[in-house]
Short mmCIF file of C-alpha atoms in Angstrom, two decimals:
data_model
loop_
_atom_site.label_atom_id
_atom_site.label_comp_id
_atom_site.label_asym_id
_atom_site.label_seq_id
_atom_site.Cartn_x
_atom_site.Cartn_y
_atom_site.Cartn_z
CA MET A 12 107.95 80.04 93.52
CA PRO A 13 111.06 77.58 93.64
CA GLN A 14 112.49 76.79 90.23
CA ILE A 15 113.76 73.33 91.18
CA GLU A 16 111.85 71.41 93.61
CA VAL A 17 112.38 67.68 95.16
CA MET A 18 109.75 66.51 97.30
CA ASP A 19 109.92 63.34 99.14
CA LEU A 20 112.02 61.74 96.50
CA ALA A 21 113.11 58.05 96.28
CA LYS A 22 114.35 55.80 93.99
CA VAL A 23 114.62 51.79 94.02
CA PHE A 24 116.87 49.99 91.64
CA GLU A 25 116.28 46.38 91.72
CA ARG A 26 115.51 46.24 95.34
CA ARG A 27 118.42 48.61 96.13
CA GLN A 28 117.20 51.85 97.92
CA VAL A 29 119.56 54.22 95.93
CA LEU A 30 117.63 57.54 97.00
CA ASP A 31 115.05 57.58 100.34
CA GLY A 32 112.85 60.68 100.61
CA ILE A 33 114.89 63.46 100.05
CA SER A 34 113.28 66.93 99.68
CA PHE A 35 114.81 70.36 98.89
CA GLU A 36 114.19 73.60 96.83
CA ILE A 37 116.03 76.00 94.95
CA GLU A 38 114.82 79.72 94.52
CA GLY A 39 115.86 81.43 91.33
CA GLY A 40 119.39 83.49 91.50
CA GLU A 41 120.19 80.41 93.91
CA VAL A 42 123.41 78.42 93.53
CA PHE A 43 122.58 75.01 95.51
CA GLY A 44 125.26 72.23 96.41
CA LEU A 45 124.28 68.27 96.30
CA LEU A 46 127.66 66.98 98.21
CA GLY A 47 128.22 63.31 99.04
CA PRO A 48 130.56 60.97 98.21
CA ASN A 49 130.40 58.39 95.16
CA GLY A 50 127.18 56.26 95.33
CA ALA A 51 125.39 58.96 97.71
CA GLY A 52 122.62 59.47 94.94
CA LYS A 53 123.72 62.51 93.61
CA THR A 54 123.74 61.73 89.88
CA THR A 55 120.60 59.67 90.54
CA THR A 56 118.80 62.90 91.69
CA MET A 57 119.82 64.65 89.01
CA ARG A 58 118.78 62.30 86.36
CA LEU A 59 115.32 61.93 88.47
CA LEU A 60 115.19 65.94 87.78
CA LEU A 61 115.82 65.58 84.34
CA GLY A 62 113.32 62.94 83.69
CA LEU A 63 115.64 60.18 82.38
CA LEU A 64 114.58 57.96 85.51
CA ARG A 65 111.07 57.88 86.82
CA PRO A 66 110.93 58.38 90.81
CA THR A 67 109.71 55.18 92.91
CA ARG A 68 108.14 57.55 95.36
CA GLY A 69 107.94 61.66 95.32
CA GLU A 70 108.37 64.19 92.74
CA ALA A 71 111.24 65.95 90.88
CA ARG A 72 109.72 69.30 89.21
CA VAL A 73 111.86 71.86 87.05
CA LEU A 74 110.41 75.18 86.48
CA GLY A 75 107.07 73.89 88.03
CA VAL A 76 106.60 70.53 85.75
CA PRO A 77 108.13 66.86 85.60
CA LEU A 78 110.46 67.41 82.89
CA ALA A 79 109.89 63.79 81.70
CA ASP A 80 106.47 65.06 80.43
CA HIS A 81 107.50 68.60 78.97
CA PRO A 82 110.06 68.41 76.49
CA ASP A 83 109.04 72.11 75.70
CA VAL A 84 110.22 73.12 79.05
CA ARG A 85 113.54 71.16 78.70
CA ARG A 86 114.16 74.16 76.41
CA ARG A 87 114.60 76.60 79.41
CA VAL A 88 116.94 74.29 81.15
CA GLY A 89 120.81 73.99 80.95
CA VAL A 90 122.30 70.30 81.52
CA LEU A 91 126.14 69.49 81.86
CA LEU A 92 126.43 65.94 82.88
CA GLU A 93 129.33 63.56 83.63
CA GLN A 94 129.89 63.32 79.83
CA SER A 95 130.21 66.47 78.40
CA GLY A 96 127.77 65.54 75.95
CA MET A 97 129.87 66.40 72.55
CA ALA A 98 130.30 64.20 69.64
CA ASP A 99 133.68 63.47 69.39
CA ARG A 100 133.68 63.43 65.50
CA LEU A 101 132.11 66.78 64.98
CA SER A 102 134.11 70.16 65.68
CA ALA A 103 133.62 72.41 68.58
CA ARG A 104 131.71 74.83 66.64
CA GLU A 105 129.42 71.88 64.80
CA ASN A 106 128.51 70.65 68.30
CA LEU A 107 127.24 73.90 69.73
CA ARG A 108 125.56 74.77 66.36
CA PHE A 109 123.29 71.83 66.92
CA TYR A 110 122.34 72.56 70.30
CA ALA A 111 121.89 76.13 69.51
CA ALA A 112 119.39 75.28 66.72
CA LEU A 113 117.48 73.15 69.11
CA HIS A 114 117.05 75.98 71.43
CA GLY A 115 116.78 78.73 68.89
CA VAL A 116 120.26 80.39 69.72
CA SER A 117 121.81 82.35 66.90
CA ARG A 118 125.24 81.08 65.10
CA GLU A 119 126.55 84.61 66.15
CA THR A 120 125.86 83.70 69.96
CA VAL A 121 127.87 80.39 69.40
CA ASP A 122 130.92 82.18 68.09
CA ASP A 123 130.60 84.52 70.74
CA ARG A 124 130.65 82.01 73.56
CA LEU A 125 133.37 80.14 72.28
CA GLY A 126 135.12 83.58 72.10
CA ARG A 127 134.38 83.98 75.81
CA ALA A 128 135.41 80.40 76.72
CA GLY A 129 138.82 80.75 75.07
CA LEU A 130 137.86 78.31 72.48
CA ILE A 131 137.42 80.04 69.57
CA GLU A 132 140.85 79.36 68.10
CA ARG A 133 139.83 75.55 68.41
CA ALA A 134 136.46 76.08 67.01
CA ASP A 135 136.88 73.91 63.83
CA ASP A 136 138.97 71.35 65.52
CA LEU A 137 137.16 68.03 66.33
CA VAL A 138 136.23 67.51 69.69
CA GLY A 139 137.65 64.25 69.62
CA THR A 140 141.17 65.96 69.91
CA PHE A 141 140.56 68.23 73.10
CA SER A 142 141.42 67.76 76.62
CA THR A 143 139.36 66.52 79.33
CA GLY A 144 139.42 70.40 80.69
CA MET A 145 138.42 71.66 77.10
CA LYS A 146 135.56 69.30 76.81
CA ARG A 147 134.14 70.63 80.12
CA ARG A 148 134.66 74.12 79.13
CA LEU A 149 132.92 73.57 75.79
CA GLY A 150 130.36 71.35 77.85
CA LEU A 151 129.37 74.38 80.14
CA VAL A 152 129.42 76.52 76.99
CA ARG A 153 126.55 74.12 75.34
CA ALA A 154 124.42 74.21 78.86
CA THR A 155 124.47 77.78 79.05
CA LEU A 156 124.41 78.84 75.32
CA HIS A 157 120.55 79.67 75.59
CA ASP A 158 120.47 81.64 79.14
CA PRO A 159 118.51 78.91 81.06
CA GLU A 160 116.38 79.65 83.54
CA ALA A 161 117.52 76.39 85.52
CA LEU A 162 120.83 74.84 85.29
CA LEU A 163 122.23 71.53 86.50
CA LEU A 164 125.39 70.70 86.37
CA ASP A 165 127.25 67.27 87.57
CA GLU A 166 130.69 67.53 88.66
CA PRO A 167 131.29 71.03 86.32
CA THR A 168 135.02 71.57 86.98
CA SER A 169 136.05 67.82 86.95
CA GLY A 170 139.53 67.39 85.09
CA LEU A 171 140.30 71.23 84.88
CA ASP A 172 143.11 73.08 86.34
CA PRO A 173 143.00 75.69 89.03
CA ALA A 174 142.73 78.64 86.95
CA ALA A 175 139.84 77.18 84.49
CA GLN A 176 137.85 75.88 87.89
CA ALA A 177 137.86 79.50 88.87
CA GLY A 178 136.58 80.67 85.49
CA ILE A 179 133.72 78.40 85.79
CA ARG A 180 132.99 79.24 89.37
CA ASP A 181 132.77 82.87 88.45
CA LEU A 182 130.75 81.87 85.47
CA ILE A 183 128.03 79.99 87.68
CA SER A 184 127.93 82.67 89.95
CA GLY A 185 127.44 85.42 87.69
CA LEU A 186 124.98 83.52 85.71
CA ALA A 187 122.69 82.99 88.69
CA ARG A 188 123.17 86.52 90.04
CA GLU A 189 122.76 88.27 86.60
CA SER A 190 120.01 85.80 85.14
CA GLY A 191 118.14 84.83 88.35
CA ALA A 192 118.70 81.21 87.10
CA ALA A 193 118.52 78.46 89.71
CA VAL A 194 121.69 76.63 89.71
CA LEU A 195 122.07 72.84 90.87
CA VAL A 196 125.69 71.70 91.49
CA ASN A 197 126.46 67.97 92.05
CA SER A 198 130.10 67.98 93.51
CA HIS A 199 132.32 66.27 96.05
CA HIS A 200 134.97 69.10 95.95
CA LEU A 201 133.87 71.08 99.01
CA ASP A 202 135.84 74.24 98.47
CA GLU A 203 134.18 74.38 95.43
CA VAL A 204 130.59 74.23 96.89
CA GLU A 205 131.63 76.31 99.89
CA ARG A 206 132.85 79.16 97.34
CA ILE A 207 130.09 79.32 94.76
CA CYS A 208 126.87 77.98 96.89
CA GLN A 209 124.61 79.76 99.12
CA ARG A 210 123.07 76.53 100.53
CA VAL A 211 124.07 72.88 100.60
CA ALA A 212 122.69 69.46 101.08
CA ILE A 213 124.69 66.46 102.22
CA LEU A 214 123.59 63.11 100.80
CA ASP A 215 124.63 59.75 102.19
CA HIS A 216 123.48 56.54 101.09
CA GLY A 217 120.38 57.99 99.51
CA LEU A 218 119.44 59.85 102.53
CA LEU A 219 119.72 63.64 103.65
CA ALA A 220 122.39 63.80 106.05
CA ALA A 221 122.53 67.96 106.03
CA ILE A 222 120.77 70.74 104.69
CA GLY A 223 121.11 74.60 105.06
CA THR A 224 123.13 77.80 104.46
CA VAL A 225 126.85 77.17 104.11
CA ALA A 226 127.14 79.51 106.72
CA GLY A 227 124.64 77.90 108.97
CA LEU A 228 126.02 74.72 108.68
CA ARG A 229 129.44 75.71 109.50
CA GLN A 230 128.27 77.42 112.95
CA GLY A 231 126.12 74.06 113.52
CA THR A 232 123.63 73.38 115.83
CA GLY A 233 125.65 71.32 118.58
CA PRO A 234 128.84 72.03 120.47
CA ARG A 235 130.44 75.13 119.25
CA ARG A 236 134.33 75.04 118.55
CA TYR A 237 135.89 77.84 120.58
CA GLY A 238 139.69 78.65 120.07
CA VAL A 239 142.27 79.93 122.56
CA VAL A 240 145.64 81.22 121.64
CA PHE A 241 148.19 81.27 124.48
CA ALA A 242 150.74 83.53 125.07
CA GLY A 243 154.11 82.31 124.33
CA GLY A 244 155.96 80.00 127.03
CA THR A 245 152.48 78.86 128.10
CA ASP A 246 152.49 74.95 129.31
CA LEU A 247 150.14 73.95 126.50
CA GLU A 248 149.65 70.47 127.86
CA ARG A 249 148.23 71.87 131.16
CA ALA A 250 145.99 74.20 129.73
CA ARG A 251 144.97 71.37 127.58
CA GLY A 252 144.07 69.50 130.91
CA LEU A 253 142.06 72.67 132.03
CA LEU A 254 140.24 72.75 128.86
CA ALA A 255 139.50 69.31 128.79
CA SER A 256 137.05 69.73 131.20
CA PHE A 257 134.54 71.49 129.09
CA GLY A 258 134.93 69.23 126.15
CA PRO A 259 137.05 67.48 123.61
CA VAL A 260 140.29 69.66 122.58
CA GLN A 261 142.33 69.52 119.68
CA ASN A 262 145.18 71.67 118.37
CA GLY A 263 144.21 74.48 116.28
CA THR A 264 145.57 76.32 112.96
CA ASP A 265 147.48 79.17 114.50
CA PRO A 266 150.74 78.69 116.80
CA GLY A 267 149.91 78.22 120.52
CA GLU A 268 146.38 77.67 119.68
CA LEU A 269 144.20 74.90 121.38
CA VAL A 270 140.29 74.46 120.12
CA VAL A 271 137.48 73.08 122.54
CA GLU A 272 133.97 72.02 121.45
CA LEU A 273 132.14 73.69 124.13
CA GLN A 274 128.66 72.27 124.87
CA PRO A 275 125.66 74.37 124.14
CA GLY A 276 124.92 76.61 127.25
CA THR A 277 128.50 76.73 128.37
CA ALA A 278 129.56 80.34 128.42
CA PRO A 279 133.43 80.97 126.89
CA ALA A 280 133.54 83.40 130.06
CA VAL A 281 133.65 80.72 132.60
CA LEU A 282 136.40 78.91 130.47
CA LEU A 283 138.71 81.97 130.70
CA ARG A 284 138.29 82.41 134.35
CA VAL A 285 139.22 79.04 134.95
CA LEU A 286 142.53 79.87 132.85
CA PHE A 287 142.85 83.29 134.49
CA GLU A 288 142.45 81.76 137.92
CA ALA A 289 145.70 79.21 136.94
CA GLY A 290 147.77 81.81 135.97
CA ILE A 291 147.71 81.03 132.29
CA GLY A 292 147.81 83.61 129.78
CA VAL A 293 145.75 84.21 126.82
CA GLU A 294 146.17 86.19 123.80
CA GLU A 295 143.12 85.72 121.70
CA ALA A 296 139.93 83.72 122.47
CA ARG A 297 137.07 83.53 119.72
CA TYR A 298 134.43 81.32 118.49
CA ARG A 299 136.05 79.08 115.39
CA ALA A 300 133.40 77.98 112.71
CA ARG A 301 133.66 74.50 111.09
CA SER A 302 134.97 74.06 108.00
CA LEU A 303 132.75 72.67 105.41
CA GLU A 304 134.74 69.76 105.30
CA GLN A 305 134.08 69.24 109.28
CA VAL A 306 130.79 69.34 108.37
CA TYR A 307 130.61 66.76 105.73
CA LEU A 308 132.54 64.35 107.49
CA ALA A 309 130.27 64.91 110.63
CA ALA A 310 127.08 64.42 108.49
CA MET A 311 128.82 61.28 106.98
CA GLU A 312 129.04 60.30 110.63
CA ARG A 313 125.71 61.01 111.91
CA GLY A 314 123.50 59.67 109.13
CA ALA A 315 120.32 61.28 107.93
CA VAL A 316 118.72 64.40 109.26
CA MET B 11 115.29 73.70 60.94
CA ASN B 12 113.01 70.78 61.72
CA PRO B 13 114.50 68.54 64.87
CA VAL B 14 114.29 65.47 62.79
CA LEU B 15 116.22 67.17 60.01
CA LEU B 16 118.70 68.59 62.52
CA VAL B 17 119.35 65.17 64.24
CA ALA B 18 119.58 63.62 60.72
CA GLN B 19 122.19 66.35 59.47
CA ARG B 20 124.32 65.95 62.65
CA GLU B 21 124.56 61.96 62.02
CA VAL B 22 125.35 62.81 58.50
CA ARG B 23 128.27 64.68 59.22
CA VAL B 24 129.46 62.14 62.29
CA LEU B 25 129.16 59.40 59.66
CA LEU B 26 131.18 61.15 56.95
CA ARG B 27 133.93 61.62 59.78
CA ALA B 28 133.87 57.72 60.53
CA ARG B 29 136.37 56.64 57.68
CA SER B 30 136.82 53.20 58.94
CA VAL B 31 133.16 52.52 58.78
CA ILE B 32 132.39 54.29 55.69
CA GLY B 33 135.62 52.17 54.15
CA ALA B 34 134.30 48.90 55.34
CA GLY B 35 130.60 49.87 54.29
CA ALA B 36 132.06 50.76 50.81
CA LEU B 37 133.90 47.40 50.65
CA VAL B 38 130.99 45.22 51.73
CA GLY B 39 128.88 47.25 49.28
CA LEU B 40 131.21 46.70 46.20
CA PHE B 41 131.10 43.16 47.27
CA ILE B 42 127.89 42.67 47.54
CA GLY B 43 127.03 45.03 44.54
CA ALA B 44 129.08 43.24 42.24
CA THR B 45 127.48 39.64 42.66
CA PRO B 46 124.74 39.86 40.73
CA ILE B 47 126.83 41.39 37.64
CA PHE B 48 129.41 38.34 38.01
CA THR B 49 126.42 36.01 38.35
CA ALA B 50 125.21 37.41 35.13
CA LEU B 51 128.44 37.22 33.47
CA VAL B 52 129.23 33.69 34.19
CA THR B 53 125.96 32.21 33.91
CA GLY B 54 124.60 34.27 30.87
CA GLN B 55 121.51 34.95 32.84
CA ASP B 56 119.83 38.47 33.45
CA LEU B 57 120.39 41.03 36.24
CA SER B 58 117.04 40.02 38.14
CA GLY B 59 119.55 39.28 41.29
CA LEU B 60 119.63 43.10 41.59
CA TYR B 61 116.11 42.88 42.98
CA LEU B 62 117.49 41.22 46.14
CA GLN B 63 121.05 42.40 46.42
CA ALA B 64 120.10 46.15 46.47
CA PRO B 65 118.30 45.85 49.45
CA VAL B 66 120.36 43.07 51.13
CA LEU B 67 123.07 45.50 50.60
CA GLY B 68 121.29 48.36 52.20
CA VAL B 69 120.16 46.17 55.38
CA PHE B 70 123.74 45.14 55.68
CA LEU B 71 125.14 49.03 55.53
CA GLY B 72 122.30 50.12 57.76
CA TYR B 73 123.30 47.30 60.50
CA LEU B 74 127.17 49.03 60.08
CA PHE B 75 125.70 52.65 60.38
CA SER B 76 123.38 51.94 62.89
CA GLN B 77 125.83 51.06 65.05
CA GLN B 78 127.34 54.84 64.80
CA ALA B 79 124.11 56.60 65.04
CA PHE B 80 122.81 54.39 67.71
CA LEU B 81 125.22 52.36 70.00
CA ARG B 82 128.19 54.60 69.83
CA GLU B 83 125.82 57.43 71.57
CA LYS B 84 124.96 55.02 74.48
CA GLN B 85 128.57 53.73 74.75
CA ASP B 86 130.06 57.29 75.14
CA GLY B 87 127.52 58.59 77.38
CA THR B 88 126.30 61.24 74.84
CA ILE B 89 123.05 59.81 74.95
CA GLU B 90 122.03 61.30 78.51
CA THR B 91 122.77 65.19 76.98
CA VAL B 92 120.58 64.48 73.76
CA LEU B 93 117.64 62.70 75.56
CA SER B 94 117.92 65.80 78.25
CA SER B 95 117.48 68.28 75.28
CA PRO B 96 113.93 69.59 74.20
CA LEU B 97 114.07 66.87 71.29
CA THR B 98 111.42 64.10 71.80
CA LEU B 99 112.64 60.30 71.94
CA ARG B 100 110.82 59.83 68.74
CA ALA B 101 112.71 62.59 66.80
CA ILE B 102 115.95 61.70 68.18
CA TRP B 103 115.29 58.02 66.64
CA ALA B 104 113.62 59.35 63.46
CA GLY B 105 116.39 61.80 62.87
CA LYS B 106 119.04 58.87 63.35
CA VAL B 107 117.06 56.73 60.95
CA LEU B 108 116.84 59.55 58.31
CA GLY B 109 120.61 60.26 58.56
CA ALA B 110 122.07 56.63 59.05
CA GLY B 111 119.54 54.91 57.00
CA GLY B 112 119.51 57.95 54.28
CA MET B 113 123.60 57.58 54.17
CA ALA B 114 123.57 53.44 54.05
CA ALA B 115 120.88 53.80 51.44
CA LEU B 116 122.97 55.96 49.25
CA VAL B 117 126.03 53.76 49.65
CA ALA B 118 124.18 50.99 48.51
CA LEU B 119 122.90 52.50 45.49
CA LEU B 120 126.27 54.35 44.75
CA CYS B 121 127.95 50.84 44.99
CA THR B 122 125.30 48.91 43.00
CA GLY B 123 125.41 51.56 40.46
CA GLY B 124 129.10 51.63 40.22
CA ALA B 125 129.12 47.79 40.00
CA LEU B 126 126.57 48.09 36.81
CA LEU B 127 128.43 50.83 35.14
CA ALA B 128 131.33 48.68 35.48
CA ALA B 129 129.79 45.53 34.41
CA VAL B 130 128.07 47.60 30.96
CA LEU B 131 131.45 48.97 30.09
CA ALA B 132 133.33 45.51 30.46
CA ALA B 133 130.66 43.32 28.69
CA PRO B 134 127.50 43.49 26.62
CA ILE B 135 125.08 42.90 29.49
CA ALA B 136 121.32 44.00 28.91
CA LEU B 137 120.19 46.30 31.56
CA PRO B 138 116.53 46.66 31.33
CA VAL B 139 115.56 50.14 32.75
CA THR B 140 111.99 49.49 33.82
CA PRO B 141 109.57 51.32 36.07
CA VAL B 142 109.43 48.71 38.31
CA LEU B 143 113.80 48.44 38.44
CA VAL B 144 113.48 52.51 39.19
CA VAL B 145 110.80 51.97 41.71
CA HIS B 146 112.71 49.03 43.48
CA LEU B 147 115.99 51.44 43.57
CA VAL B 148 114.62 54.50 44.88
CA VAL B 149 111.78 53.39 47.02
CA VAL B 150 112.16 50.02 47.87
CA VAL B 151 116.01 49.93 48.85
CA PRO B 152 115.82 52.96 50.96
CA LEU B 153 112.74 52.01 52.67
CA ALA B 154 114.19 48.48 53.64
CA THR B 155 117.37 50.37 54.60
CA ALA B 156 115.31 52.38 56.76
CA VAL B 157 113.27 49.66 58.39
CA ALA B 158 116.45 47.90 59.15
CA VAL B 159 118.24 51.10 60.74
CA GLY B 160 115.11 51.93 62.45
CA LEU B 161 114.29 48.11 63.91
CA LEU B 162 118.18 47.77 65.32
CA GLY B 163 118.26 51.27 66.50
CA LEU B 164 115.10 50.61 68.58
CA VAL B 165 116.70 47.35 70.04
CA GLN B 166 120.01 49.01 70.45
CA LEU B 167 118.36 52.01 72.53
CA LEU B 168 117.01 49.22 74.67
CA LEU B 169 119.39 46.86 75.20
CA GLY B 170 122.86 46.51 76.71
CA LEU B 171 126.14 46.37 74.73
CA ARG B 172 126.61 42.42 75.35
CA GLU B 173 123.03 41.64 74.17
CA ASN B 174 123.08 44.05 71.25
CA GLN B 175 126.08 42.26 69.87
CA VAL B 176 124.25 39.20 69.62
CA LEU B 177 120.63 40.39 68.50
CA ASN B 178 121.63 42.58 65.98
CA LEU B 179 123.29 40.22 63.66
CA ALA B 180 120.55 37.96 64.11
CA LEU B 181 118.18 40.71 63.42
CA VAL B 182 119.84 41.48 60.12
CA LEU B 183 120.00 37.72 59.10
CA ALA B 184 116.16 37.65 59.79
CA LEU B 185 115.56 40.85 57.74
CA VAL B 186 117.70 39.23 54.87
CA ALA B 187 115.90 35.98 54.81
CA LEU B 188 112.38 37.99 55.03
CA LEU B 189 113.56 39.71 52.22
CA SER B 190 114.83 36.61 50.13
CA VAL B 191 111.13 34.89 51.32
CA GLY B 192 109.60 38.09 49.28
CA GLN B 193 111.65 37.49 46.17
CA VAL B 194 110.84 33.69 45.78
CA VAL B 195 106.95 34.71 46.08
CA SER B 196 107.09 37.60 43.87
CA GLY B 197 109.60 35.88 41.40
CA PRO B 198 112.94 36.84 40.12
CA SER B 199 111.62 39.91 38.61
CA PRO B 200 108.82 41.25 40.47
CA THR B 201 105.57 42.60 39.34
CA PRO B 202 104.44 46.16 39.50
CA GLU B 203 101.64 44.91 42.27
CA ALA B 204 104.56 42.97 44.13
CA GLU B 205 106.53 46.11 44.40
CA ALA B 206 103.69 48.24 45.53
CA ALA B 207 103.13 45.17 47.92
CA THR B 208 106.71 45.52 49.34
CA VAL B 209 106.40 49.19 49.80
CA VAL B 210 103.22 49.19 51.62
CA VAL B 211 104.59 46.53 54.07
CA LEU B 212 107.93 48.29 54.58
CA GLY B 213 106.34 51.76 55.08
CA ALA B 214 103.75 50.08 57.65
CA LEU B 215 106.85 48.61 59.39
CA LEU B 216 108.30 51.68 59.58
CA VAL B 217 105.28 53.57 61.06
CA LEU B 218 104.86 50.66 63.65
CA LEU B 219 108.66 51.12 64.65
CA ALA B 220 107.90 54.59 65.16
CA ARG B 221 104.94 54.10 67.19
CA LEU B 222 106.62 51.70 69.45
CA VAL B 223 109.65 54.16 70.25
CA GLY B 224 106.88 56.60 71.52
CA LEU B 225 106.71 53.83 73.97
CA VAL B 226 110.12 53.26 74.80
CA ASP B 227 110.90 54.15 78.56
CA ARG B 228 114.07 56.76 78.92
CA GLU B 229 114.96 54.93 82.01
CA ARG B 230 115.24 51.73 80.16
CA ILE B 231 117.85 53.78 77.89
CA ILE B 232 119.66 54.97 80.49
CA ARG B 233 120.32 52.08 82.40
CA THR B 234 121.61 50.01 79.49
CA ILE B 235 124.01 52.49 78.82
CA ALA B 236 127.57 50.64 78.81
#
């Protein structure tokens, strides 16, 4: 059974449609990314899942139930929202002990997790004196303190330096892999989502613009990107002219490379024969998967699936 | 530990670190606390003004402390995390009322007691320690303070920052007016029956507020976050 379920979820705020019938499921052990620009509906989706908002239509379930009506199930869920949720006038240890007591977690575990997060030296300092990154790390410690079965994270690495970002990515992946938790990550950091998520949904203006595995979305169902690296000394403009008869052509990332979008059904062999017959030497030719950024931008242009 | 006590403990800790609020509360407390004593010293009357002053002080301090307990948490957004925890809204409210209300009542009683002690040491004012006075200080003052914090907390959860700024003070003044009317009706030194009636009314108000909190929609709180 999926641990997180969103079924035909819609939300209207004062006649403004913020979400319009999105659906997805997240299985245990899976890290699922929700991508989209600001205002796409990512945070609203998370608030609906947490039972902080009521859906206008559809259903949002975590561990099989709507969380609004089940405080006991909220005990098995971890949450990191935009704000880290810590009282500035309490120390890191005091903040964590409060949430630990709510979840029945021992004080020893609190100190152990503070140590693992590299925050034990500052455990008795007021959170108000912490940097944004430290607050974020502490927030993640709080969210995962009780080894939740479902974890909902809103921009978990925002405000963190690259090393800390990598640490948090490892922590999220490890939690899903080792404890079997279902993890929902709201983000607009494409590289982050690409590194840790197995599946991704892209939201645009409250609509589901794309959904699938990261690899599947990069592969795509439309034109396939085919990269050709030409031998040194090749007249690239002439080669570009020949390739243009197969589809739009762009410069590739490698030196001497051109990338053409082949329509489905067009065999690369045909393209290579045309180049060969024109006397143009090819060093390397292969399909190029799209980056998640390209998938994202294409989804934004295309709109709802 | 009971979740309500956990929240209350957290609120007390937060308030103890809010030195400016505690400082302002102590100043207000000493000023209002000393008023009936100075009145008694100047006019030669008894200390019956204490029966109104102590709960009024509790209400004012409740107003100050409720802003820390409820409004601050909405302003900095931590309320979303607290609402996502296993706590029910009623447990959150009750814990905050217990923590902030308890602190406000304690400061009110300490200020009143301090002013009384100073008056007794400075001048020969008779202090009639009766069972009614003890009940008044130990039961009525904390209850009136709790009702003030509970009502203000409920309103602060429901409304946005701007509406709260206007309505909170109006509510405090209304509560003070209500206490004043109560004293006019019961006389300057209330009878045991009047004290008992006050305790029942305040207790009923607190229960009513707890019931109302149970009806509050979480969405309303989230959508009025500053």
